[in-house]
Coordinates of C-alpha atoms in Angstrom, one line a residue:
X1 CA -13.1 23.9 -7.9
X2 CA -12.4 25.6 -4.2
X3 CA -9.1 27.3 -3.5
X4 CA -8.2 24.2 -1.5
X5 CA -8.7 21.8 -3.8
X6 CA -6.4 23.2 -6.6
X7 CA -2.9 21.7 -5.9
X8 CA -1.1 23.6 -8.8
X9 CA -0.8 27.4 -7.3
X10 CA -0.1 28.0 -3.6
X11 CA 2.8 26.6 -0.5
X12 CA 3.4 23.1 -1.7
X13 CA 4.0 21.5 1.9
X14 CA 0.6 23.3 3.7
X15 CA -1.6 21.9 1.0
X16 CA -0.1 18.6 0.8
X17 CA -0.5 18.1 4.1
X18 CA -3.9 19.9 4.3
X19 CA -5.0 16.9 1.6
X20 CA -2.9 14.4 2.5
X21 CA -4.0 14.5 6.8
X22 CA -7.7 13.5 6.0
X23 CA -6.1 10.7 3.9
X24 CA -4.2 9.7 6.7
X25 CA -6.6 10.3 8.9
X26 CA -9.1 7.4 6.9
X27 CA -6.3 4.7 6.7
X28 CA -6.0 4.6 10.0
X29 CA -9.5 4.2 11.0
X30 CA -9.7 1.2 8.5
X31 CA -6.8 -0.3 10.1
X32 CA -8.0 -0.2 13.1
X33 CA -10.6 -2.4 11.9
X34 CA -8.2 -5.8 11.6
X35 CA -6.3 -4.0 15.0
X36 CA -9.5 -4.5 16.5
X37 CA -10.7 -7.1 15.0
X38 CA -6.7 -8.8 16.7
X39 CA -7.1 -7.0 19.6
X40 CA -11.0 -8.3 20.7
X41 CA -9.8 -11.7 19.4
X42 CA -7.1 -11.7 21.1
X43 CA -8.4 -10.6 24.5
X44 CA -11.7 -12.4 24.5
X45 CA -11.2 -15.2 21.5
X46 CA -8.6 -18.2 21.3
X47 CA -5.0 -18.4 20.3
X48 CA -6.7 -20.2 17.5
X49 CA -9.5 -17.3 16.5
X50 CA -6.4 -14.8 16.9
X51 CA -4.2 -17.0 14.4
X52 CA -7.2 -16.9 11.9
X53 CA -8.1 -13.1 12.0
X54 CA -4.1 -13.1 11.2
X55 CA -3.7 -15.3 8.2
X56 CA -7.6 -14.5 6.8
X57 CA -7.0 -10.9 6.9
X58 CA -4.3 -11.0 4.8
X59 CA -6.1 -12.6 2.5
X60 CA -8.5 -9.5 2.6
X61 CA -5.5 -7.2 2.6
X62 CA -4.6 -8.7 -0.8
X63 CA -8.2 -7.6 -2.3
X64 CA -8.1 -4.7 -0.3
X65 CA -4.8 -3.5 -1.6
X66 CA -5.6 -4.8 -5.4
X67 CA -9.0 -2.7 -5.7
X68 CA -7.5 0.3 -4.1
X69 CA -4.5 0.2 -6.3
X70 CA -6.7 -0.5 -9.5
X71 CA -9.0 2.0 -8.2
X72 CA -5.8 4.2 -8.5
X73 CA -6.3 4.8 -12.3
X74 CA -9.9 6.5 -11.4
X75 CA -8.1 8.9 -8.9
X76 CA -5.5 9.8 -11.1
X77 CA -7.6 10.1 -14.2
X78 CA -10.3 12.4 -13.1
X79 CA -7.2 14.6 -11.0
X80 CA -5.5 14.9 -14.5
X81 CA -8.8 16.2 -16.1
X82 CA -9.5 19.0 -13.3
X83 CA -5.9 19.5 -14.1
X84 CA -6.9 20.1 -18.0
X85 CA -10.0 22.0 -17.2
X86 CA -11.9 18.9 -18.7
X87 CA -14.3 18.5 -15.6
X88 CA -16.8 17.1 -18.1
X89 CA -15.0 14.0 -18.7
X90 CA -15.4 12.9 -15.2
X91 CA -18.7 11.5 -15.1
X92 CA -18.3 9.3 -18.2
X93 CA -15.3 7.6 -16.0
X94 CA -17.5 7.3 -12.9
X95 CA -20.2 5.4 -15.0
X96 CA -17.4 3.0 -16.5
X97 CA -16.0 2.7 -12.9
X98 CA -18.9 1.4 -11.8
X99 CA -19.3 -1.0 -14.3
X100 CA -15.7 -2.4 -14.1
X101 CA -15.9 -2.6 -9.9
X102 CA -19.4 -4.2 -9.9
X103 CA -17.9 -7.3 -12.2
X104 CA -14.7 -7.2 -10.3
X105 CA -16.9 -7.6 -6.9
X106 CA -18.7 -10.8 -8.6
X107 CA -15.8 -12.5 -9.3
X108 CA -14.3 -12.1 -6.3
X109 CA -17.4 -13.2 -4.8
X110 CA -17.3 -16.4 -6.1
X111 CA -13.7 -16.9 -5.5
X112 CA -13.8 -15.9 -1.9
X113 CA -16.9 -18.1 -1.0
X114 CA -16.6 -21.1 -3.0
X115 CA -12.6 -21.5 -2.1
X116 CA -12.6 -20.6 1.3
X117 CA -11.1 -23.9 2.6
X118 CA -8.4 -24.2 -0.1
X119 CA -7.4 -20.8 0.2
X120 CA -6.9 -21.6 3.9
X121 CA -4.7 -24.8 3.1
X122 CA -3.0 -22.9 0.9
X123 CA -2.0 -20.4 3.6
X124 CA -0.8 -22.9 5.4
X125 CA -3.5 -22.4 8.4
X126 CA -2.4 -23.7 11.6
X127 CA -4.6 -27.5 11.8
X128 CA -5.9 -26.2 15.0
X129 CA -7.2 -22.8 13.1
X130 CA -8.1 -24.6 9.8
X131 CA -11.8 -24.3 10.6
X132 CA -11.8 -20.5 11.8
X133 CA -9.9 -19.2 9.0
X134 CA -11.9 -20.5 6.6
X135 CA -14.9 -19.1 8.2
X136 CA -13.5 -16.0 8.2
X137 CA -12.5 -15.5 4.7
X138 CA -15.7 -16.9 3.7
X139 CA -17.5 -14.1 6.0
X140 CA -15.4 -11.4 4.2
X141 CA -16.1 -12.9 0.9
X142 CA -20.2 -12.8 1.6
X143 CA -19.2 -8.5 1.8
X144 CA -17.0 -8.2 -0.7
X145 CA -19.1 -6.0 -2.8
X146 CA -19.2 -3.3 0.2
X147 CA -15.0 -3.4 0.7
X148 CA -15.2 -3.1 -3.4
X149 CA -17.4 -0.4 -3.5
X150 CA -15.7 1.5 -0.6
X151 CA -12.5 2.0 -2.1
X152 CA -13.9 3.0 -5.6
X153 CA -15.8 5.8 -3.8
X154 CA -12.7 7.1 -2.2
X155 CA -10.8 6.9 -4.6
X156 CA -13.2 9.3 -6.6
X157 CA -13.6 11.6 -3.8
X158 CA -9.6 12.0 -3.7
X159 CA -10.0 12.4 -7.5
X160 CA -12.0 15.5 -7.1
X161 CA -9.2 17.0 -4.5
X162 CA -11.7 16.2 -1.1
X163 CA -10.0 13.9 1.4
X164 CA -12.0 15.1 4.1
X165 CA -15.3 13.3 3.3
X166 CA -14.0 9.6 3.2
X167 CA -12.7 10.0 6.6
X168 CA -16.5 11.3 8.0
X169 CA -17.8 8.1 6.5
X170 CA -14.5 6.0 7.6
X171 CA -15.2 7.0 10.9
X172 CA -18.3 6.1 11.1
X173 CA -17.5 2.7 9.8
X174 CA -15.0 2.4 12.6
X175 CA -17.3 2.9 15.2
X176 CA -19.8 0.4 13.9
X177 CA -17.1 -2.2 13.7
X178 CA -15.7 -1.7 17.4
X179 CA -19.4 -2.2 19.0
X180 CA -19.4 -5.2 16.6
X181 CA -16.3 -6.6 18.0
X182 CA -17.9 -5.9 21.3
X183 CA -21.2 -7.5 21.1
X184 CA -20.1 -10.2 18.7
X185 CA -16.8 -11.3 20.2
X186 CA -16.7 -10.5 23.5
X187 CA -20.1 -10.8 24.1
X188 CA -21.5 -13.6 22.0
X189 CA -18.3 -15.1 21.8
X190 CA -18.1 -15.9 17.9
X191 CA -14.2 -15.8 18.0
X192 CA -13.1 -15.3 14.1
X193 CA -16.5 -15.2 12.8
X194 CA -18.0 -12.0 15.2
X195 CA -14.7 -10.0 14.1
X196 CA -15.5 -11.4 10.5
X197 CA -19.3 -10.3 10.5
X198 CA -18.6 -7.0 12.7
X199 CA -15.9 -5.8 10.0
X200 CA -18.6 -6.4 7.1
X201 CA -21.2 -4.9 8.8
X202 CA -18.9 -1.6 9.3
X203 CA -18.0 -1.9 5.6
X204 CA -21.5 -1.5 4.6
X205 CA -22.2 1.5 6.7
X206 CA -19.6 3.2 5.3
X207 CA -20.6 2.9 1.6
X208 CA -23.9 4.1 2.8
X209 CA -22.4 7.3 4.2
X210 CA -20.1 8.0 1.2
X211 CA -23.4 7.4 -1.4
X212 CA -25.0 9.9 0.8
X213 CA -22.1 12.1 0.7
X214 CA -21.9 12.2 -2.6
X215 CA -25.1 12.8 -3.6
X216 CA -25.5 16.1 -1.4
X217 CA -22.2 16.7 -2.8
X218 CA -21.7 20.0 -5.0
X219 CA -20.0 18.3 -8.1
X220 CA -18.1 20.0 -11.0
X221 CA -19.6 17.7 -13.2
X222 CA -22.9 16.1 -14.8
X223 CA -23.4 12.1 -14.3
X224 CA -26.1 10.4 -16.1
X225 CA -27.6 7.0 -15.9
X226 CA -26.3 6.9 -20.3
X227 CA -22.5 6.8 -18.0
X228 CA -22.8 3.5 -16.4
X229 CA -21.8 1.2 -19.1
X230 CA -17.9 0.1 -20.6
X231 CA -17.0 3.0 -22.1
X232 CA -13.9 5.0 -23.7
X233 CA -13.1 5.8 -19.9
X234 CA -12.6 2.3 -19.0
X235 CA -9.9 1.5 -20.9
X236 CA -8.0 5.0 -20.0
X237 CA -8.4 4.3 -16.0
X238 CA -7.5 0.4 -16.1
X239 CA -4.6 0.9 -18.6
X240 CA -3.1 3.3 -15.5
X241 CA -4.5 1.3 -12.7
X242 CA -4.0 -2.1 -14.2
X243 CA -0.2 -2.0 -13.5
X244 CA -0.6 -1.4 -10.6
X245 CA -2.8 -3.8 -9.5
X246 CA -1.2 -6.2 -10.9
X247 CA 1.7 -5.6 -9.1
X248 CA 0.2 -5.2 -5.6
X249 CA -1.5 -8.8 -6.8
X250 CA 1.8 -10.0 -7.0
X251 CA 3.3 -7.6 -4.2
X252 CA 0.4 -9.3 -1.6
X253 CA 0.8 -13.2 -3.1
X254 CA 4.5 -12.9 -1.7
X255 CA 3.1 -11.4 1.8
X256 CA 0.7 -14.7 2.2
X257 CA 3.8 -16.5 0.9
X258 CA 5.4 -14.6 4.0
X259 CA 3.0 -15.5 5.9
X260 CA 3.1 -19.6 4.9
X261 CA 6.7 -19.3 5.4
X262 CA 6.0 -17.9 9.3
X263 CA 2.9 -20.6 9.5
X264 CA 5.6 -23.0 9.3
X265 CA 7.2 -22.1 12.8
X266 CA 4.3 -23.0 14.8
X267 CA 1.1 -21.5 16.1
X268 CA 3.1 -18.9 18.5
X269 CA 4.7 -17.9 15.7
X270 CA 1.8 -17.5 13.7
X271 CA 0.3 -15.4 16.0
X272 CA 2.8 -12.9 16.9
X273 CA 3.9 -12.1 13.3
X274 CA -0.1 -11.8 12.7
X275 CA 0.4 -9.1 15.8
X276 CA 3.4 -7.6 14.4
X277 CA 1.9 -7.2 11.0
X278 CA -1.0 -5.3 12.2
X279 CA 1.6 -3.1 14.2
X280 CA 3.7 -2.8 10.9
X281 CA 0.0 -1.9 9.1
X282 CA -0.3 1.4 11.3
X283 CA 3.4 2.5 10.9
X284 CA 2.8 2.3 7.3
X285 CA -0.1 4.3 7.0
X286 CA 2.1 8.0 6.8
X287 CA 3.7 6.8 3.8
X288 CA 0.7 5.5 2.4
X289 CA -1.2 8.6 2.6
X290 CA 1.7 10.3 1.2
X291 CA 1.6 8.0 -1.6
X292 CA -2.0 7.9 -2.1
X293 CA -1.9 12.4 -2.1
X294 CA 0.9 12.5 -4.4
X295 CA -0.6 10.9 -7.1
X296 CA -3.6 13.3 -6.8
X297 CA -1.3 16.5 -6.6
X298 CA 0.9 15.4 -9.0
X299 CA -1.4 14.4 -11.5
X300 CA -3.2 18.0 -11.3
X301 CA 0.3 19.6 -11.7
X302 CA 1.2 17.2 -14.9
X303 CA -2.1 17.8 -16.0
X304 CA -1.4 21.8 -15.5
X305 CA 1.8 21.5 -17.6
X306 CA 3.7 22.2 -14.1
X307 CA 6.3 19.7 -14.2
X308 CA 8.4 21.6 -11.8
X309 CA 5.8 21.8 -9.5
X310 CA 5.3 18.6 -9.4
X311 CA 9.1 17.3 -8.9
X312 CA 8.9 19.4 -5.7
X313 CA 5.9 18.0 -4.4
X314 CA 8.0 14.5 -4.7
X315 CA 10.8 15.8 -2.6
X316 CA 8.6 17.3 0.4
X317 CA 6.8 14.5 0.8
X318 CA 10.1 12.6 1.2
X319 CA 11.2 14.8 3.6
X320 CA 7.7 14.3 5.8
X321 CA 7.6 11.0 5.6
X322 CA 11.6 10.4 6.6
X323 CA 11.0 12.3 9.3
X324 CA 8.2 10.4 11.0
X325 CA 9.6 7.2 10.1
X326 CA 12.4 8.4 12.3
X327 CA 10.0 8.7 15.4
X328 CA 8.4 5.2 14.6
X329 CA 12.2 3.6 14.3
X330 CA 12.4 4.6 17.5
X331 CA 9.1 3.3 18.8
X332 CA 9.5 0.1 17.1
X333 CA 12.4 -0.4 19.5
X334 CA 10.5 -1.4 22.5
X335 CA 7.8 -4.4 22.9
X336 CA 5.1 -2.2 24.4
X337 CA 3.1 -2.4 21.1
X338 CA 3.5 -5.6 20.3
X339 CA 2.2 -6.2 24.7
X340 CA -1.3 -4.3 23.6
X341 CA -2.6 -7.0 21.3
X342 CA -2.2 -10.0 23.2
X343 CA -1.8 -11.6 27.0
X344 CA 0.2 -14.3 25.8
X345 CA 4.0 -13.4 26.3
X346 CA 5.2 -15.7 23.7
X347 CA 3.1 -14.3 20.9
X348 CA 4.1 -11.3 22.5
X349 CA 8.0 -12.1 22.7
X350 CA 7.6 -13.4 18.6
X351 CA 5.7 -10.6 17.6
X352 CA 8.5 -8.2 18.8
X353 CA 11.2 -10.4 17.3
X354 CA 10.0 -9.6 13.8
X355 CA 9.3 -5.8 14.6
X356 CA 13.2 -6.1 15.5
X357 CA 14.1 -7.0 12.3
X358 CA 11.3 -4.9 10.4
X359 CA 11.9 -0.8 11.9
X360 CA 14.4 0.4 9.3
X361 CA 11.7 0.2 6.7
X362 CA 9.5 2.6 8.5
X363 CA 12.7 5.5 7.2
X364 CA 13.3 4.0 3.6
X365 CA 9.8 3.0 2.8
X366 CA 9.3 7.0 3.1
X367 CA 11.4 7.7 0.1
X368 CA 10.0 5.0 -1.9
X369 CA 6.2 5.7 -1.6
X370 CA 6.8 8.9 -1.9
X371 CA 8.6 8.5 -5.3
X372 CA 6.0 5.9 -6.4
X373 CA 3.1 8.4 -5.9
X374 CA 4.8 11.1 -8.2
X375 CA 5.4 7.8 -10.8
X376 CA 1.9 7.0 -10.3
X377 CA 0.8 10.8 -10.8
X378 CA 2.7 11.2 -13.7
X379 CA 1.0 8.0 -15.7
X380 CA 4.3 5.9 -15.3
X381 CA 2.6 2.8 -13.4
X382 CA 4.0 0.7 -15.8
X383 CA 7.4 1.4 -14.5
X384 CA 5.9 1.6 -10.8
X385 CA 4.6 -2.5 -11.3
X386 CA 8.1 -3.5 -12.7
X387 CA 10.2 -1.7 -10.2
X388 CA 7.6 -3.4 -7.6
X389 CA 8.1 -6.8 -9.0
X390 CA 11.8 -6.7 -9.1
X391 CA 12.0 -5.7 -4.9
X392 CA 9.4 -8.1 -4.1
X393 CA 9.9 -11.2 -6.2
X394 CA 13.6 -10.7 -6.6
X395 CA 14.7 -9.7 -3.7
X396 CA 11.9 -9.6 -0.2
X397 CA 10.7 -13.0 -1.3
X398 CA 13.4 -15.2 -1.8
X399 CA 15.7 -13.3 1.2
X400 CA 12.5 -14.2 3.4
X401 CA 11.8 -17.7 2.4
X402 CA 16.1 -18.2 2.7
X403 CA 16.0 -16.5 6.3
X404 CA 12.6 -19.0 7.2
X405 CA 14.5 -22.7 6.6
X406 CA 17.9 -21.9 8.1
X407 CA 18.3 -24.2 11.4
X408 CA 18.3 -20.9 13.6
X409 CA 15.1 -19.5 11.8
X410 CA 13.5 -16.7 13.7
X411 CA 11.3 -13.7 13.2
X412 CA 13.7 -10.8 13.3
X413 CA 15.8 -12.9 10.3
X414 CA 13.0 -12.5 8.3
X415 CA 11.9 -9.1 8.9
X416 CA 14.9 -8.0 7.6
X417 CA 13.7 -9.3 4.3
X418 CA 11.7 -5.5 3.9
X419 CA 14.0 -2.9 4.3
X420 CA 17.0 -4.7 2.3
X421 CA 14.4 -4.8 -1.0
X422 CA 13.2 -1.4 0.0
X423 CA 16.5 0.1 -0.8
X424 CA 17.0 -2.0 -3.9
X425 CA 13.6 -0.2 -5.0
X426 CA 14.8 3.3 -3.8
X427 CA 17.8 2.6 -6.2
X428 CA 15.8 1.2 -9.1
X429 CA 13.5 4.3 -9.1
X430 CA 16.5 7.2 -8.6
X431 CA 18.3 5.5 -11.4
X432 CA 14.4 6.0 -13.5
X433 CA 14.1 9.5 -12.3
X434 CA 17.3 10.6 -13.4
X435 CA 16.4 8.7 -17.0
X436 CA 13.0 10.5 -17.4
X437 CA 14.9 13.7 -16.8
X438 CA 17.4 13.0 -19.3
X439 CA 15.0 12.0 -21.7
X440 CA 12.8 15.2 -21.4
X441 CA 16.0 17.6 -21.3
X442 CA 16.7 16.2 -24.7
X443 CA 13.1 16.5 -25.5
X444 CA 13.7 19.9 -25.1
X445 CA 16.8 20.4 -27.0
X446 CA 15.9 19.0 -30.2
X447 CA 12.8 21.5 -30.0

């Protein structure tokens, strides 16, 4: 394994960041496929394609953010064998990986195309956008074995230390989706359904360019065709990754909910919290990547016996991701973003009401994620689901859906909803920290 790769010797904040930039680097190029997706629709599309591209991508966002949080237990698992020197391990778990994603990719296949319309009506689809959503989650659902098979593939390649090849093929991807936009909304004019079918199409390039990539790719271990089949592996990467999918199931239902709950309001409304959201998807993306690269260079240090190491790693990445969520308080302040997805001034006026309410979580959602990734790297997901469930279900949910039936509803009322169940999840996981340290200073005692 290269110098670079090896996150258990060396300055803790240059090779974070050295891992965790690339990682950054390929979330937002695949945001910027819904941003342009919003952006096309919204310029060249109807009010109705734009409120349809907002309530069917969140559908995808909930698969999205499932697979890549299930995926999770691959990353973490073949990081904790590099760790242990057991390199030969790794290829048994990419076998089983395959297995598990290509019957996870079915079912959603099924689900997807078949329940389009109810899925829709569930939402709460605008009448006037009923038809256009459900194209468009039906679209996604016809490629749902390329968004699948993306995110397993990273989440190997982040696994083995490299963060630098998924955002090569990412960008690639991104390119492939913005000349689809082009030709298919703006040019064609297919509304929903060209920003549906473009974001497919760049979906499948880009799991070309990572199988490519990895098969050039200088590996440190053996795979064999005996790998791909359920194996020991299996259970070892679902029983981490299984919390945590099922909390970001969970996490996501309550976002639609959200969403149903803003549906409610009226199409304007609908339209400019779909805006904000893919505004609020960006300034996310630092402490995403922060969370996603913790869990790698934690799980190599815990694999190391370098528990220090790792504790440290916890509190840098805190103190990065505070400090640009600082810088995106401020910029959430304004409604200049909110102006660049839309021409319509009241989308534009609601989608800056919610921002209002939403900007302190771009400072404590810093802490948080970065705390979750070292939970996640250390093998405690079962603890990351529950505190998830508890800020979500608890607290985000019902403050949002209390906020959305007052007489004087508005936008900024239930943005508020996040930061005030971020904290109570900043609280939940000191007051776990300081357990687990507890715990393993008495370990050490009676030894």
């Amino acid at each position: 394994m290269s110098n670079t790769a090896d996150f258990t010797q060396g300055s803790i904040l240059k090779k974070l960041c050295r891992f965790m930039l690339p990682v950054l680097g390929a979330l937002i190029l695949q945001a910027a496929y819904g941003a342009v997706d919003l952006l096309v629709v919204g310029r060249f599309g109807s009010t109705s394609g734009l409120s349809a591209v907002s309530t069917g991508s969140q559908v995808l966002n909930l698969v999205t953010f499932v697979v890549t949080q299930l995926a999770m237990g691959v990353t973490v698992l073949i990081a904790r064998y590099i760790g242990e020197k057991r390199e030969k391990e790794i290829g048994a778990v990419l076998g089983g990986a395959a297995v598990v994603f290509a019957i996870l990719a079915g079912c959603l296949f099924v689900l997807l195309v078949l329940f389009a319309r109810p899925i829709s009506v569930l939402m709460q689809a605008p009448q006037e956008a009923l038809a256009l959503t459900t194209g468009y989650v039906r679209i996604c659902g016809c490629g749902i074995l390329f968004i699948v098979a993306y995110n397993v593939l990273s989440a190997v390649f982040r696994g083995l230390g490299d963060s630098r090849s998924p955002l090569l093929f990412v960008l690639v991807a991104c390119l492939v989706n913005v000349a689809g936009d082009l030709v298919l909304v703006a040019g064609l004019h297919l509304d929903a359904a060209g920003a549906a079918l473009a974001t497919v199409l760049a979906q499948a390039v880009s799991v070309g360019c990572a199988l490519a990539i990895l098969r050039r790719k200088k590996l440190p271990f053996t795979f064999r065709k005996s790998d791909v089949r359920l194996n020991e592996q299996c259970r070892r990467f679902l029983t981490i990754g299984l919390p945590l999918a099922l909390q970001e199931f969970l996490t996501q239902l309550s976002f639609l909910a959200l969403c149903a709950f803003v549906n409610r309001l009226g199409l304007a409304a609908s339209s400019g919290y779909g805006v904000a959201s893919k505004i609020v998807s960006f300034v996310m993306l630092v402490p995403s990547a922060l969370m996603q690269s913790m869990a790698s260079f934690v799980a190599q240090n815990i694999g190391a016996d370098n528990v220090k190491r790792a504790k440290k790693s916890m509190l840098t990445g805190i103190a990065v991701g505070v400090a640009f969520g600082i810088v995106m308080f401020v910029l959430l302040k304004g409604d200049v973003l909110a102006g660049l997805f839309s021409t319509d001034a009241e989308v534009v006026r609601r989608g800056f009401e919610y921002l209002r309410g939403f900007a302190p979580e771009t400072i404590v959602t810093a802490v948080l994620f970065s705390m979750v990734g070292y939970f996640n790297g250390s093998n405690q997901t079962l603890w990351v689901m529950i505190q998830g469930l508890i800020q979500t279900l608890l607290v985000r949910l019902p403050l949002a859906y209390y906020m959305s039936i007052q007489p004087n509803a508005s936008l900024t009322k239930i943005g508020i909803s996040a930061p005030v169940a971020t904290v109570v999840g900043i609280v939940l996981n000191i007051g776990f920290f300081l357990y687990l340290n507890r715990r393993d200073a008495a370990k050490r005692d009676a030894e």
